[in-house]
């Protein structure tokens, strides 16, 4: 290096960020006596609510109750500051939807002191959170999740995003909400299929983080899946707190490292969602992804074969799919799953890192997965499916 090109100075500046998230578990959030929103948003603040169209259609009273609640509590611009946004993956697949939200923010003169309230499933929370994180470099947002999956998992996270160029969550930002309010009663209108789907995330986190919870799930999750409210509330809260705890204590909330512990069972799930063109929803794909990863873990002697089978059966008992024929699709005689593995690695960057259980409740990482191991795991899955009737379950699910 010549004298001229030597640095003339170098400084290391540490910037410490401390983020606080309030999480409230409640029922009937818009009942006049419910204080949850008031605890998070100061009275008189400017709010703009975006509501999942699926929730709005099945719960038409919600709009009235929300409007009344905002009026009674003197939040600014209540009536016109509400819009419905498309529920489900369509909001994440169409960039026009994000533009519409951005336009609303502009039309209503919202600024960094305003609050965007996203009420809906994981897809709506992801998309609204993304819009909130990019306009004015960040507007405060509050999540009110309305599906099991968003109440026990996605709503607790710090991630927001939309799908782009054919890839899931290709555009996005790490931007924690100011707070999350979980209203169990919002689940009353959720169709059975989505009600069950979120249960798979509870199994995922229990398998790698909490063996007591896993035991509880194997005994009780099927009751939750049949709409026993007490069991579902317990499942949601325990699962949500495990997610939160991980994000707060892992030392890597913004996932700079190669491992994503909360993604156990997810590498193949994302791929299955893509190649089945969302024939499987996220939670269903995760259930299958968990079954596959359990078999891989059993093959690697990280857990016993019996334990892998026990959990697979418990998932199946909840009415979740444990198999999809797309698992066996090949291109040029190579399992398509192998390209799913590659995309997963590309998305995260760094070396291949898959999280696996090492005994239930503990996790480890593997950095290599061959097509041979995958094929063995798939064969084993097929034999369990034959034994417990998972194929039947999948057919029933699709026919609804
Ligand atoms: N940000 C994260 O950390 C994270 C984590 C996991 C999953 N996700 C994302 O979450 C999304 C899946 O979310 P989901 O499983 O909540 O499903 P979803 O958001 O796709 O919603 C499913 C369906 O239920 C409808 N709906 C929502 N609430 C309802 C209610 N109470 N009553 C009636 N209908 C209702 C929606 O309109 C939609 O049609 C995926 O896009 C996934 O990528 C994000």
PDB file of N, CA, C and O in Angstrom, residues 175-225:
ATOM      1  N   UNK A 175     -37.474  -5.695  12.341  1.00  0.00           N
ATOM      2  CA  UNK A 175     -37.996  -4.487  12.972  1.00  0.00           C
ATOM      3  C   UNK A 175     -39.054  -4.891  13.989  1.00  0.00           C
ATOM      4  O   UNK A 175     -40.176  -5.237  13.630  1.00  0.00           O
ATOM      5  N   UNK A 176     -38.661  -4.919  15.262  1.00  0.00           N
ATOM      6  CA  UNK A 176     -39.600  -5.416  16.271  1.00  0.00           C
ATOM      7  C   UNK A 176     -40.796  -4.487  16.434  1.00  0.00           C
ATOM      8  O   UNK A 176     -40.648  -3.273  16.335  1.00  0.00           O
ATOM      9  N   UNK A 177     -41.973  -5.068  16.667  1.00  0.00           N
ATOM     10  CA  UNK A 177     -43.126  -4.209  16.959  1.00  0.00           C
ATOM     11  C   UNK A 177     -42.982  -3.600  18.351  1.00  0.00           C
ATOM     12  O   UNK A 177     -42.232  -4.119  19.177  1.00  0.00           O
ATOM     13  N   UNK A 178     -43.708  -2.523  18.600  1.00  0.00           N
ATOM     14  CA  UNK A 178     -43.713  -1.922  19.950  1.00  0.00           C
ATOM     15  C   UNK A 178     -44.342  -2.892  20.940  1.00  0.00           C
ATOM     16  O   UNK A 178     -43.963  -2.944  22.093  1.00  0.00           O
ATOM     17  N   UNK A 179     -45.318  -3.615  20.430  1.00  0.00           N
ATOM     18  CA  UNK A 179     -45.993  -4.547  21.326  1.00  0.00           C
ATOM     19  C   UNK A 179     -46.857  -5.521  20.548  1.00  0.00           C
ATOM     20  O   UNK A 179     -47.143  -5.322  19.370  1.00  0.00           O
ATOM     21  N   UNK A 180     -47.222  -6.584  21.243  1.00  0.00           N
ATOM     22  CA  UNK A 180     -48.082  -7.605  20.636  1.00  0.00           C
ATOM     23  C   UNK A 180     -49.213  -7.892  21.621  1.00  0.00           C
ATOM     24  O   UNK A 180     -48.960  -8.075  22.815  1.00  0.00           O
ATOM     25  N   UNK A 181     -50.432  -7.893  21.100  1.00  0.00           N
ATOM     26  CA  UNK A 181     -51.558  -8.244  21.975  1.00  0.00           C
ATOM     27  C   UNK A 181     -52.210  -9.502  21.416  1.00  0.00           C
ATOM     28  O   UNK A 181     -52.695  -9.517  20.287  1.00  0.00           O
ATOM     29  N   UNK A 182     -52.159 -10.545  22.206  1.00  0.00           N
ATOM     30  CA  UNK A 182     -52.746 -11.826  21.791  1.00  0.00           C
ATOM     31  C   UNK A 182     -54.147 -11.921  22.401  1.00  0.00           C
ATOM     32  O   UNK A 182     -54.296 -11.961  23.621  1.00  0.00           O
ATOM     33  N   UNK A 183     -55.146 -11.901  21.541  1.00  0.00           N
ATOM     34  CA  UNK A 183     -56.538 -12.053  21.997  1.00  0.00           C
ATOM     35  C   UNK A 183     -57.016 -13.434  21.563  1.00  0.00           C
ATOM     36  O   UNK A 183     -57.297 -13.673  20.383  1.00  0.00           O
ATOM     37  N   UNK A 184     -57.112 -14.339  22.533  1.00  0.00           N
ATOM     38  CA  UNK A 184     -57.477 -15.725  22.191  1.00  0.00           C
ATOM     39  C   UNK A 184     -58.835 -15.802  21.486  1.00  0.00           C
ATOM     40  O   UNK A 184     -59.059 -16.682  20.668  1.00  0.00           O
ATOM     41  N   UNK A 185     -59.728 -14.891  21.828  1.00  0.00           N
ATOM     42  CA  UNK A 185     -61.079 -14.983  21.250  1.00  0.00           C
ATOM     43  C   UNK A 185     -61.095 -14.694  19.751  1.00  0.00           C
ATOM     44  O   UNK A 185     -62.045 -15.059  19.067  1.00  0.00           O
ATOM     45  N   UNK A 186     -60.047 -14.042  19.245  1.00  0.00           N
ATOM     46  CA  UNK A 186     -59.997 -13.816  17.791  1.00  0.00           C
ATOM     47  C   UNK A 186     -59.915 -15.146  17.043  1.00  0.00           C
ATOM     48  O   UNK A 186     -60.240 -15.232  15.874  1.00  0.00           O
ATOM     49  N   UNK A 187     -59.466 -16.182  17.751  1.00  0.00           N
ATOM     50  CA  UNK A 187     -59.310 -17.486  17.083  1.00  0.00           C
ATOM     51  C   UNK A 187     -60.656 -18.177  16.823  1.00  0.00           C
ATOM     52  O   UNK A 187     -60.719 -19.140  16.075  1.00  0.00           O
ATOM     53  N   UNK A 188     -61.722 -17.637  17.461  1.00  0.00           N
ATOM     54  CA  UNK A 188     -63.011 -18.332  17.348  1.00  0.00           C
ATOM     55  C   UNK A 188     -63.485 -18.488  15.908  1.00  0.00           C
ATOM     56  O   UNK A 188     -64.178 -19.444  15.573  1.00  0.00           O
ATOM     57  N   UNK A 189     -63.118 -17.528  15.055  1.00  0.00           N
ATOM     58  CA  UNK A 189     -63.624 -17.593  13.671  1.00  0.00           C
ATOM     59  C   UNK A 189     -62.610 -18.246  12.721  1.00  0.00           C
ATOM     60  O   UNK A 189     -62.873 -18.373  11.534  1.00  0.00           O
ATOM     61  N   UNK A 190     -61.475 -18.621  13.250  1.00  0.00           N
ATOM     62  CA  UNK A 190     -60.427 -19.183  12.385  1.00  0.00           C
ATOM     63  C   UNK A 190     -60.841 -20.568  11.875  1.00  0.00           C
ATOM     64  O   UNK A 190     -61.203 -21.437  12.672  1.00  0.00           O
ATOM     65  N   UNK A 191     -60.786 -20.800  10.558  1.00  0.00           N
ATOM     66  CA  UNK A 191     -61.158 -22.127  10.049  1.00  0.00           C
ATOM     67  C   UNK A 191     -60.286 -23.226  10.664  1.00  0.00           C
ATOM     68  O   UNK A 191     -59.104 -22.994  10.969  1.00  0.00           O
ATOM     69  N   UNK A 192     -60.875 -24.403  10.810  1.00  0.00           N
ATOM     70  CA  UNK A 192     -60.184 -25.526  11.466  1.00  0.00           C
ATOM     71  C   UNK A 192     -58.785 -25.780  10.904  1.00  0.00           C
ATOM     72  O   UNK A 192     -57.845 -26.060  11.632  1.00  0.00           O
ATOM     73  N   UNK A 193     -58.688 -25.684   9.600  1.00  0.00           N
ATOM     74  CA  UNK A 193     -57.412 -26.022   8.963  1.00  0.00           C
ATOM     75  C   UNK A 193     -56.281 -25.126   9.487  1.00  0.00           C
ATOM     76  O   UNK A 193     -55.183 -25.597   9.797  1.00  0.00           O
ATOM     77  N   UNK A 194     -56.569 -23.822   9.614  1.00  0.00           N
ATOM     78  CA  UNK A 194     -55.547 -22.906  10.114  1.00  0.00           C
ATOM     79  C   UNK A 194     -55.399 -23.016  11.629  1.00  0.00           C
ATOM     80  O   UNK A 194     -54.333 -22.777  12.181  1.00  0.00           O
ATOM     81  N   UNK A 195     -56.499 -23.357  12.267  1.00  0.00           N
ATOM     82  CA  UNK A 195     -56.468 -23.532  13.726  1.00  0.00           C
ATOM     83  C   UNK A 195     -55.453 -24.624  14.088  1.00  0.00           C
ATOM     84  O   UNK A 195     -54.628 -24.476  14.974  1.00  0.00           O
ATOM     85  N   UNK A 196     -55.537 -25.721  13.325  1.00  0.00           N
ATOM     86  CA  UNK A 196     -54.620 -26.836  13.598  1.00  0.00           C
ATOM     87  C   UNK A 196     -53.192 -26.509  13.175  1.00  0.00           C
ATOM     88  O   UNK A 196     -52.231 -26.897  13.840  1.00  0.00           O
ATOM     89  N   UNK A 197     -53.069 -25.797  12.041  1.00  0.00           N
ATOM     90  CA  UNK A 197     -51.750 -25.616  11.432  1.00  0.00           C
ATOM     91  C   UNK A 197     -50.729 -24.999  12.393  1.00  0.00           C
ATOM     92  O   UNK A 197     -49.557 -25.389  12.408  1.00  0.00           O
ATOM     93  N   UNK A 198     -51.187 -24.046  13.203  1.00  0.00           N
ATOM     94  CA  UNK A 198     -50.248 -23.349  14.086  1.00  0.00           C
ATOM     95  C   UNK A 198     -49.658 -24.236  15.167  1.00  0.00           C
ATOM     96  O   UNK A 198     -48.626 -23.911  15.775  1.00  0.00           O
ATOM     97  N   UNK A 199     -50.302 -25.380  15.389  1.00  0.00           N
ATOM     98  CA  UNK A 199     -49.836 -26.269  16.454  1.00  0.00           C
ATOM     99  C   UNK A 199     -48.450 -26.832  16.132  1.00  0.00           C
ATOM    100  O   UNK A 199     -47.649 -27.109  17.031  1.00  0.00           O
ATOM    101  N   UNK A 200     -48.144 -26.949  14.846  1.00  0.00           N
ATOM    102  CA  UNK A 200     -46.846 -27.539  14.487  1.00  0.00           C
ATOM    103  C   UNK A 200     -45.674 -26.691  15.014  1.00  0.00           C
ATOM    104  O   UNK A 200     -44.625 -27.219  15.367  1.00  0.00           O
ATOM    105  N   UNK A 201     -45.879 -25.354  15.099  1.00  0.00           N
ATOM    106  CA  UNK A 201     -44.782 -24.502  15.587  1.00  0.00           C
ATOM    107  C   UNK A 201     -44.517 -24.761  17.076  1.00  0.00           C
ATOM    108  O   UNK A 201     -43.387 -24.596  17.548  1.00  0.00           O
ATOM    109  N   UNK A 202     -45.558 -25.170  17.788  1.00  0.00           N
ATOM    110  CA  UNK A 202     -45.362 -25.485  19.207  1.00  0.00           C
ATOM    111  C   UNK A 202     -44.501 -26.744  19.330  1.00  0.00           C
ATOM    112  O   UNK A 202     -43.577 -26.815  20.153  1.00  0.00           O
ATOM    113  N   UNK A 203     -44.771 -27.736  18.480  1.00  0.00           N
ATOM    114  CA  UNK A 203     -43.943 -28.948  18.485  1.00  0.00           C
ATOM    115  C   UNK A 203     -42.500 -28.590  18.133  1.00  0.00           C
ATOM    116  O   UNK A 203     -41.561 -29.052  18.774  1.00  0.00           O
ATOM    117  N   UNK A 204     -42.357 -27.743  17.099  1.00  0.00           N
ATOM    118  CA  UNK A 204     -41.004 -27.374  16.658  1.00  0.00           C
ATOM    119  C   UNK A 204     -40.166 -26.828  17.817  1.00  0.00           C
ATOM    120  O   UNK A 204     -39.060 -27.306  18.082  1.00  0.00           O
ATOM    121  N   UNK A 205     -40.728 -25.843  18.499  1.00  0.00           N
ATOM    122  CA  UNK A 205     -39.925 -25.173  19.529  1.00  0.00           C
ATOM    123  C   UNK A 205     -39.734 -26.092  20.743  1.00  0.00           C
ATOM    124  O   UNK A 205     -38.664 -26.096  21.374  1.00  0.00           O
ATOM    125  N   UNK A 206     -40.749 -26.902  21.037  1.00  0.00           N
ATOM    126  CA  UNK A 206     -40.631 -27.812  22.181  1.00  0.00           C
ATOM    127  C   UNK A 206     -39.547 -28.859  21.922  1.00  0.00           C
ATOM    128  O   UNK A 206     -38.763 -29.195  22.816  1.00  0.00           O
ATOM    129  N   UNK A 207     -39.487 -29.370  20.706  1.00  0.00           N
ATOM    130  CA  UNK A 207     -38.512 -30.421  20.373  1.00  0.00           C
ATOM    131  C   UNK A 207     -37.083 -29.960  20.645  1.00  0.00           C
ATOM    132  O   UNK A 207     -36.252 -30.709  21.165  1.00  0.00           O
ATOM    133  N   UNK A 208     -36.802 -28.701  20.324  1.00  0.00           N
ATOM    134  CA  UNK A 208     -35.410 -28.254  20.489  1.00  0.00           C
ATOM    135  C   UNK A 208     -35.159 -27.471  21.775  1.00  0.00           C
ATOM    136  O   UNK A 208     -34.013 -27.248  22.150  1.00  0.00           O
ATOM    137  N   UNK A 209     -36.253 -27.062  22.458  1.00  0.00           N
ATOM    138  CA  UNK A 209     -36.005 -26.186  23.616  1.00  0.00           C
ATOM    139  C   UNK A 209     -36.632 -26.634  24.927  1.00  0.00           C
ATOM    140  O   UNK A 209     -36.222 -26.160  25.980  1.00  0.00           O
ATOM    141  N   UNK A 210     -37.663 -27.467  24.896  1.00  0.00           N
ATOM    142  CA  UNK A 210     -38.368 -27.697  26.153  1.00  0.00           C
ATOM    143  C   UNK A 210     -39.041 -29.081  26.147  1.00  0.00           C
ATOM    144  O   UNK A 210     -40.160 -29.234  25.650  1.00  0.00           O
ATOM    145  N   UNK A 211     -38.328 -30.055  26.711  1.00  0.00           N
ATOM    146  CA  UNK A 211     -38.860 -31.422  26.642  1.00  0.00           C
ATOM    147  C   UNK A 211     -40.139 -31.586  27.480  1.00  0.00           C
ATOM    148  O   UNK A 211     -41.008 -32.385  27.129  1.00  0.00           O
ATOM    149  N   UNK A 212     -40.273 -30.811  28.580  1.00  0.00           N
ATOM    150  CA  UNK A 212     -41.516 -30.912  29.374  1.00  0.00           C
ATOM    151  C   UNK A 212     -42.711 -30.472  28.537  1.00  0.00           C
ATOM    152  O   UNK A 212     -43.782 -31.089  28.572  1.00  0.00           O
ATOM    153  N   UNK A 213     -42.494 -29.399  27.816  1.00  0.00           N
ATOM    154  CA  UNK A 213     -43.577 -28.901  26.962  1.00  0.00           C
ATOM    155  C   UNK A 213     -43.896 -29.933  25.872  1.00  0.00           C
ATOM    156  O   UNK A 213     -45.050 -30.164  25.533  1.00  0.00           O
ATOM    157  N   UNK A 214     -42.854 -30.588  25.375  1.00  0.00           N
ATOM    158  CA  UNK A 214     -43.083 -31.603  24.335  1.00  0.00           C
ATOM    159  C   UNK A 214     -43.937 -32.750  24.882  1.00  0.00           C
ATOM    160  O   UNK A 214     -44.858 -33.235  24.220  1.00  0.00           O
ATOM    161  N   UNK A 215     -43.636 -33.161  26.107  1.00  0.00           N
ATOM    162  CA  UNK A 215     -44.438 -34.229  26.724  1.00  0.00           C
ATOM    163  C   UNK A 215     -45.893 -33.751  26.842  1.00  0.00           C
ATOM    164  O   UNK A 215     -46.843 -34.465  26.490  1.00  0.00           O
ATOM    165  N   UNK A 216     -46.042 -32.510  27.323  1.00  0.00           N
ATOM    166  CA  UNK A 216     -47.403 -31.951  27.460  1.00  0.00           C
ATOM    167  C   UNK A 216     -48.122 -31.967  26.099  1.00  0.00           C
ATOM    168  O   UNK A 216     -49.285 -32.339  25.992  1.00  0.00           O
ATOM    169  N   UNK A 217     -47.384 -31.581  25.058  1.00  0.00           N
ATOM    170  CA  UNK A 217     -47.999 -31.536  23.717  1.00  0.00           C
ATOM    171  C   UNK A 217     -48.425 -32.924  23.246  1.00  0.00           C
ATOM    172  O   UNK A 217     -49.508 -33.090  22.679  1.00  0.00           O
ATOM    173  N   UNK A 218     -47.553 -33.911  23.472  1.00  0.00           N
ATOM    174  CA  UNK A 218     -47.921 -35.250  22.991  1.00  0.00           C
ATOM    175  C   UNK A 218     -49.195 -35.750  23.705  1.00  0.00           C
ATOM    176  O   UNK A 218     -49.931 -36.546  23.165  1.00  0.00           O
ATOM    177  N   UNK A 219     -49.436 -35.213  24.907  1.00  0.00           N
ATOM    178  CA  UNK A 219     -50.635 -35.653  25.633  1.00  0.00           C
ATOM    179  C   UNK A 219     -51.853 -34.760  25.401  1.00  0.00           C
ATOM    180  O   UNK A 219     -52.992 -35.206  25.528  1.00  0.00           O
ATOM    181  N   UNK A 220     -51.608 -33.484  25.085  1.00  0.00           N
ATOM    182  CA  UNK A 220     -52.729 -32.534  25.064  1.00  0.00           C
ATOM    183  C   UNK A 220     -52.974 -31.789  23.754  1.00  0.00           C
ATOM    184  O   UNK A 220     -54.044 -31.212  23.582  1.00  0.00           O
ATOM    185  N   UNK A 221     -51.984 -31.781  22.870  1.00  0.00           N
ATOM    186  CA  UNK A 221     -52.148 -30.941  21.665  1.00  0.00           C
ATOM    187  C   UNK A 221     -53.362 -31.364  20.839  1.00  0.00           C
ATOM    188  O   UNK A 221     -54.025 -30.531  20.224  1.00  0.00           O
ATOM    189  N   UNK A 222     -53.674 -32.669  20.849  1.00  0.00           N
ATOM    190  CA  UNK A 222     -54.824 -33.112  20.055  1.00  0.00           C
ATOM    191  C   UNK A 222     -56.118 -32.514  20.582  1.00  0.00           C
ATOM    192  O   UNK A 222     -57.053 -32.250  19.823  1.00  0.00           O
ATOM    193  N   UNK A 223     -56.157 -32.240  21.908  1.00  0.00           N
ATOM    194  CA  UNK A 223     -57.375 -31.599  22.458  1.00  0.00           C
ATOM    195  C   UNK A 223     -57.438 -30.152  21.959  1.00  0.00           C
ATOM    196  O   UNK A 223     -58.493 -29.669  21.559  1.00  0.00           O
ATOM    197  N   UNK A 224     -56.286 -29.486  21.976  1.00  0.00           N
ATOM    198  CA  UNK A 224     -56.252 -28.108  21.459  1.00  0.00           C
ATOM    199  C   UNK A 224     -56.698 -28.093  19.997  1.00  0.00           C
ATOM    200  O   UNK A 224     -57.466 -27.223  19.591  1.00  0.00           O
ATOM    201  N   UNK A 225     -56.247 -29.085  19.241  1.00  0.00           N
ATOM    202  CA  UNK A 225     -56.577 -29.101  17.809  1.00  0.00           C
ATOM    203  C   UNK A 225     -58.079 -29.277  17.574  1.00  0.00           C
ATOM    204  O   UNK A 225     -58.595 -28.932  16.528  1.00  0.00           O
TER     205      UNK A 225
END
